[in-house]
């Protein structure tokens, strides 16, 4: 299986050949400013207990953290939305590893601010076998220390490339989560936590799985 970061770096390389330098500079500025806030150091970390949550899945059915954790340890993938090719590539990597997660007695769940309809599209288009939950206005992501508001200069860029985040998210806040990956034990304790202000960087799922407890089934 190819390394996820190699696939993401290929997306970055392709983007640099297709997008004008002045447009690329907008994204670079946004990443630098977000990193400078220190947000990466403020995320919910290893040893903390995750906040309890109950969020709608792609069909609108509510899924609770307590129900998930009653079944096994949990891999949580916070992602920005189906409009982000890096997020979709990461989701597909976790899709391919989902049988291993299940073999170990664990579960995977993906969380984003996009509407349930958008999650339904994503699940169908990319054959995602695990729940995709809607975190409206990134309220749960806020509790994990992951939420931020897209700055105005970057909003203009997204509009210019027809990425309509308010439409995808069904509301006007322009809130997004840092892409983040968590492993959570059955008692709600964080065993692994990684998030990046640079959306082009993600942890290798194989490395993350090393932190997933094996539960007898």
Short mmCIF file of C-alpha atoms in Angstrom, two decimals:
data_model
loop_
_atom_site.label_atom_id
_atom_site.label_comp_id
_atom_site.label_asym_id
_atom_site.label_seq_id
_atom_site.Cartn_x
_atom_site.Cartn_y
_atom_site.Cartn_z
CA UNK A 1 0.00 0.00 0.00
CA UNK A 2 1.52 3.39 -0.99
CA UNK A 3 2.37 5.83 1.77
CA UNK A 4 -0.39 8.38 2.30
CA UNK A 5 2.01 11.31 2.50
CA UNK A 6 3.53 10.35 -0.87
CA UNK A 7 0.05 10.50 -2.39
CA UNK A 8 -0.62 13.87 -0.76
CA UNK A 9 2.73 15.25 -1.96
CA UNK A 10 1.76 14.23 -5.48
CA UNK A 11 -1.44 16.27 -5.18
CA UNK A 12 0.64 19.23 -4.04
CA UNK A 13 3.05 18.83 -6.96
CA UNK A 14 0.19 18.66 -9.46
CA UNK A 15 -1.42 21.71 -7.91
CA UNK A 16 1.79 23.70 -8.29
CA UNK A 17 1.87 22.96 -12.01
CA UNK A 18 -1.77 23.96 -12.53
CA UNK A 19 -2.30 26.96 -10.24
CA UNK A 20 -0.80 30.42 -10.75
CA UNK A 21 1.93 31.39 -8.25
CA UNK A 22 -0.08 34.33 -6.87
CA UNK A 23 -2.96 32.00 -6.06
CA UNK A 24 -0.64 29.48 -4.43
CA UNK A 25 0.75 32.29 -2.30
CA UNK A 26 -2.69 32.85 -0.77
CA UNK A 27 -2.83 29.27 0.49
CA UNK A 28 0.74 29.46 1.79
CA UNK A 29 -0.07 32.66 3.69
CA UNK A 30 -3.17 31.06 5.23
CA UNK A 31 -1.17 28.03 6.41
CA UNK A 32 1.58 30.20 7.87
CA UNK A 33 -0.85 32.46 9.73
CA UNK A 34 -2.78 29.51 11.12
CA UNK A 35 0.41 27.80 12.26
CA UNK A 36 1.56 31.03 13.91
CA UNK A 37 -1.51 31.01 16.18
CA UNK A 38 -0.05 27.97 17.96
CA UNK A 39 -3.24 26.01 17.37
CA UNK A 40 -1.34 22.72 16.96
CA UNK A 41 -0.09 22.96 20.53
CA UNK A 42 -3.59 23.57 21.91
CA UNK A 43 -5.38 20.47 20.66
CA UNK A 44 -6.84 17.87 22.99
CA UNK A 45 -3.86 15.66 23.72
CA UNK A 46 -2.84 12.19 24.79
CA UNK A 47 -4.18 11.25 28.22
CA UNK A 48 -7.19 13.59 28.02
CA UNK A 49 -10.78 12.34 27.92
CA UNK A 50 -12.70 13.20 24.77
CA UNK A 51 -15.92 15.21 25.12
CA UNK A 52 -19.04 13.12 24.72
CA UNK A 53 -20.86 13.73 21.46
CA UNK A 54 -23.96 12.78 19.50
CA UNK A 55 -23.86 13.73 15.83
CA UNK A 56 -25.95 12.87 12.74
CA UNK A 57 -24.52 10.43 10.22
CA UNK A 58 -25.01 10.59 6.45
CA UNK A 59 -28.58 9.30 6.78
CA UNK A 60 -29.43 11.74 9.58
CA UNK A 61 -29.36 9.10 12.32
CA UNK A 62 -27.62 10.29 15.46
CA UNK A 63 -24.49 8.41 16.51
CA UNK A 64 -23.09 8.87 20.02
CA UNK A 65 -19.56 8.51 21.28
CA UNK A 66 -20.79 6.36 24.16
CA UNK A 67 -22.40 3.87 21.77
CA UNK A 68 -19.27 3.73 19.61
CA UNK A 69 -16.90 3.28 22.55
CA UNK A 70 -19.11 0.56 24.01
CA UNK A 71 -18.21 -1.49 20.93
CA UNK A 72 -14.45 -0.92 20.89
CA UNK A 73 -11.59 1.58 20.71
CA UNK A 74 -12.07 4.32 18.16
CA UNK A 75 -10.13 5.98 15.36
CA UNK A 76 -11.51 9.49 14.75
CA UNK A 77 -10.62 11.33 11.55
CA UNK A 78 -11.54 15.02 11.51
CA UNK A 79 -11.56 16.27 7.92
CA UNK A 80 -12.44 19.54 6.17
CA UNK A 81 -14.91 18.32 3.53
CA UNK A 82 -15.38 16.45 0.29
CA UNK A 83 -14.10 19.49 -1.63
CA UNK A 84 -10.58 18.88 -0.24
CA UNK A 85 -8.61 16.32 -2.31
CA UNK A 86 -6.20 15.74 0.59
CA UNK A 87 -9.09 14.82 2.89
CA UNK A 88 -10.65 12.49 0.33
CA UNK A 89 -7.32 10.74 -0.24
CA UNK A 90 -6.93 10.28 3.52
CA UNK A 91 -10.49 8.96 3.84
CA UNK A 92 -9.76 6.40 1.12
CA UNK A 93 -6.61 5.30 2.97
CA UNK A 94 -8.68 4.69 6.10
CA UNK A 95 -11.31 2.93 3.98
CA UNK A 96 -8.67 0.49 2.76
CA UNK A 97 -7.44 -0.13 6.31
CA UNK A 98 -10.89 -0.48 7.84
CA UNK A 99 -10.82 -4.31 7.76
CA UNK A 100 -7.66 -4.20 9.93
CA UNK A 101 -9.32 -1.76 12.36
CA UNK A 102 -12.27 -4.15 12.65
CA UNK A 103 -10.01 -7.19 13.05
CA UNK A 104 -8.51 -5.50 16.08
CA UNK A 105 -11.95 -4.88 17.52
CA UNK A 106 -11.90 -1.16 16.75
CA UNK A 107 -14.09 1.26 14.85
CA UNK A 108 -13.43 4.26 12.62
CA UNK A 109 -15.51 7.41 12.34
CA UNK A 110 -14.99 10.50 10.17
CA UNK A 111 -16.20 13.91 11.34
CA UNK A 112 -16.55 17.11 9.31
CA UNK A 113 -18.72 20.24 9.21
CA UNK A 114 -20.28 19.32 5.87
CA UNK A 115 -24.01 18.61 5.65
CA UNK A 116 -25.38 15.08 5.92
CA UNK A 117 -26.26 15.27 2.21
CA UNK A 118 -22.63 16.02 1.36
CA UNK A 119 -21.51 13.13 3.58
CA UNK A 120 -23.98 10.86 1.79
CA UNK A 121 -22.41 11.89 -1.54
CA UNK A 122 -18.93 11.25 -0.14
CA UNK A 123 -19.80 7.82 1.22
CA UNK A 124 -21.38 6.73 -2.03
CA UNK A 125 -18.69 8.14 -4.31
CA UNK A 126 -15.75 6.77 -2.34
CA UNK A 127 -17.25 3.59 -0.82
CA UNK A 128 -16.62 4.73 2.75
CA UNK A 129 -17.73 1.86 5.04
CA UNK A 130 -17.63 3.70 8.38
CA UNK A 131 -19.88 6.45 9.76
CA UNK A 132 -19.41 10.00 8.52
CA UNK A 133 -20.76 12.47 11.06
CA UNK A 134 -21.74 16.11 10.75
CA UNK A 135 -20.21 18.54 13.22
CA UNK A 136 -22.24 21.68 12.51
CA UNK A 137 -20.21 24.89 12.84
CA UNK A 138 -17.31 22.73 14.13
CA UNK A 139 -18.77 22.75 17.63
CA UNK A 140 -17.21 19.41 18.54
CA UNK A 141 -13.96 20.30 16.76
CA UNK A 142 -13.88 23.41 18.97
CA UNK A 143 -13.92 21.18 22.06
CA UNK A 144 -10.99 19.22 20.62
CA UNK A 145 -9.11 22.51 20.02
CA UNK A 146 -9.24 22.05 16.25
CA UNK A 147 -11.68 24.69 15.01
CA UNK A 148 -10.74 27.92 13.26
CA UNK A 149 -12.38 30.50 11.01
CA UNK A 150 -11.20 30.85 7.41
CA UNK A 151 -9.77 34.38 6.98
CA UNK A 152 -11.40 36.75 4.53
CA UNK A 153 -8.50 36.77 2.06
CA UNK A 154 -8.72 32.99 1.80
CA UNK A 155 -12.50 33.07 1.44
CA UNK A 156 -12.06 35.17 -1.68
CA UNK A 157 -9.64 32.60 -3.04
CA UNK A 158 -12.02 29.71 -2.38
CA UNK A 159 -14.84 31.61 -4.09
CA UNK A 160 -12.60 32.22 -7.11
CA UNK A 161 -11.96 28.48 -7.53
CA UNK A 162 -15.65 27.64 -6.92
CA UNK A 163 -15.16 26.00 -3.53
CA UNK A 164 -18.40 27.06 -1.86
CA UNK A 165 -17.76 26.16 1.77
CA UNK A 166 -20.97 27.80 3.12
CA UNK A 167 -22.98 25.69 0.67
CA UNK A 168 -21.13 22.46 1.51
CA UNK A 169 -21.49 23.13 5.24
CA UNK A 170 -25.05 24.46 5.08
CA UNK A 171 -24.24 27.56 7.10
CA UNK A 172 -22.25 30.78 6.85
CA UNK A 173 -19.69 30.59 9.68
CA UNK A 174 -16.70 29.60 7.48
CA UNK A 175 -15.52 27.40 10.35
CA UNK A 176 -13.27 24.43 9.55
CA UNK A 177 -11.37 21.88 11.64
CA UNK A 178 -7.68 21.22 11.43
CA UNK A 179 -7.31 17.82 9.77
CA UNK A 180 -6.73 15.61 12.81
CA UNK A 181 -6.47 11.95 13.75
CA UNK A 182 -7.25 10.51 17.17
CA UNK A 183 -7.12 7.05 18.69
CA UNK A 184 -9.42 6.75 21.70
CA UNK A 185 -9.59 3.89 24.21
CA UNK A 186 -12.94 2.47 25.29
CA UNK A 187 -12.99 4.62 28.43
CA UNK A 188 -12.68 7.77 26.30
CA UNK A 189 -8.97 8.35 26.93
CA UNK A 190 -6.94 9.75 24.04
CA UNK A 191 -4.13 7.35 23.12
CA UNK A 192 -2.94 9.20 20.02
CA UNK A 193 -3.53 12.74 18.75
CA UNK A 194 -2.11 14.53 15.73
CA UNK A 195 -3.30 17.63 13.89
CA UNK A 196 -1.63 19.95 11.40
CA UNK A 197 -2.18 23.58 10.48
CA UNK A 198 -0.80 22.60 7.07
CA UNK A 199 -3.68 20.65 5.53
CA UNK A 200 -1.23 18.95 3.14
CA UNK A 201 0.35 16.96 5.97
CA UNK A 202 -1.36 13.93 7.54
CA UNK A 203 -0.13 11.08 9.75
CA UNK A 204 0.45 7.71 8.13
CA UNK A 205 -2.54 5.49 8.98
CA UNK A 206 -0.22 2.53 9.50
CA UNK A 207 1.64 4.46 12.19
CA UNK A 208 -1.65 5.49 13.80
CA UNK A 209 -2.81 1.87 13.93
CA UNK A 210 0.17 1.02 16.14
CA UNK A 211 -1.65 2.93 18.91
CA UNK A 212 -4.98 1.10 18.49
CA UNK A 213 -5.52 -1.43 21.28
CA UNK A 214 -6.37 -4.95 20.16
CA UNK A 215 -9.70 -5.94 21.67
CA UNK A 216 -10.77 -9.57 21.87
CA UNK A 217 -13.96 -10.06 19.86
#
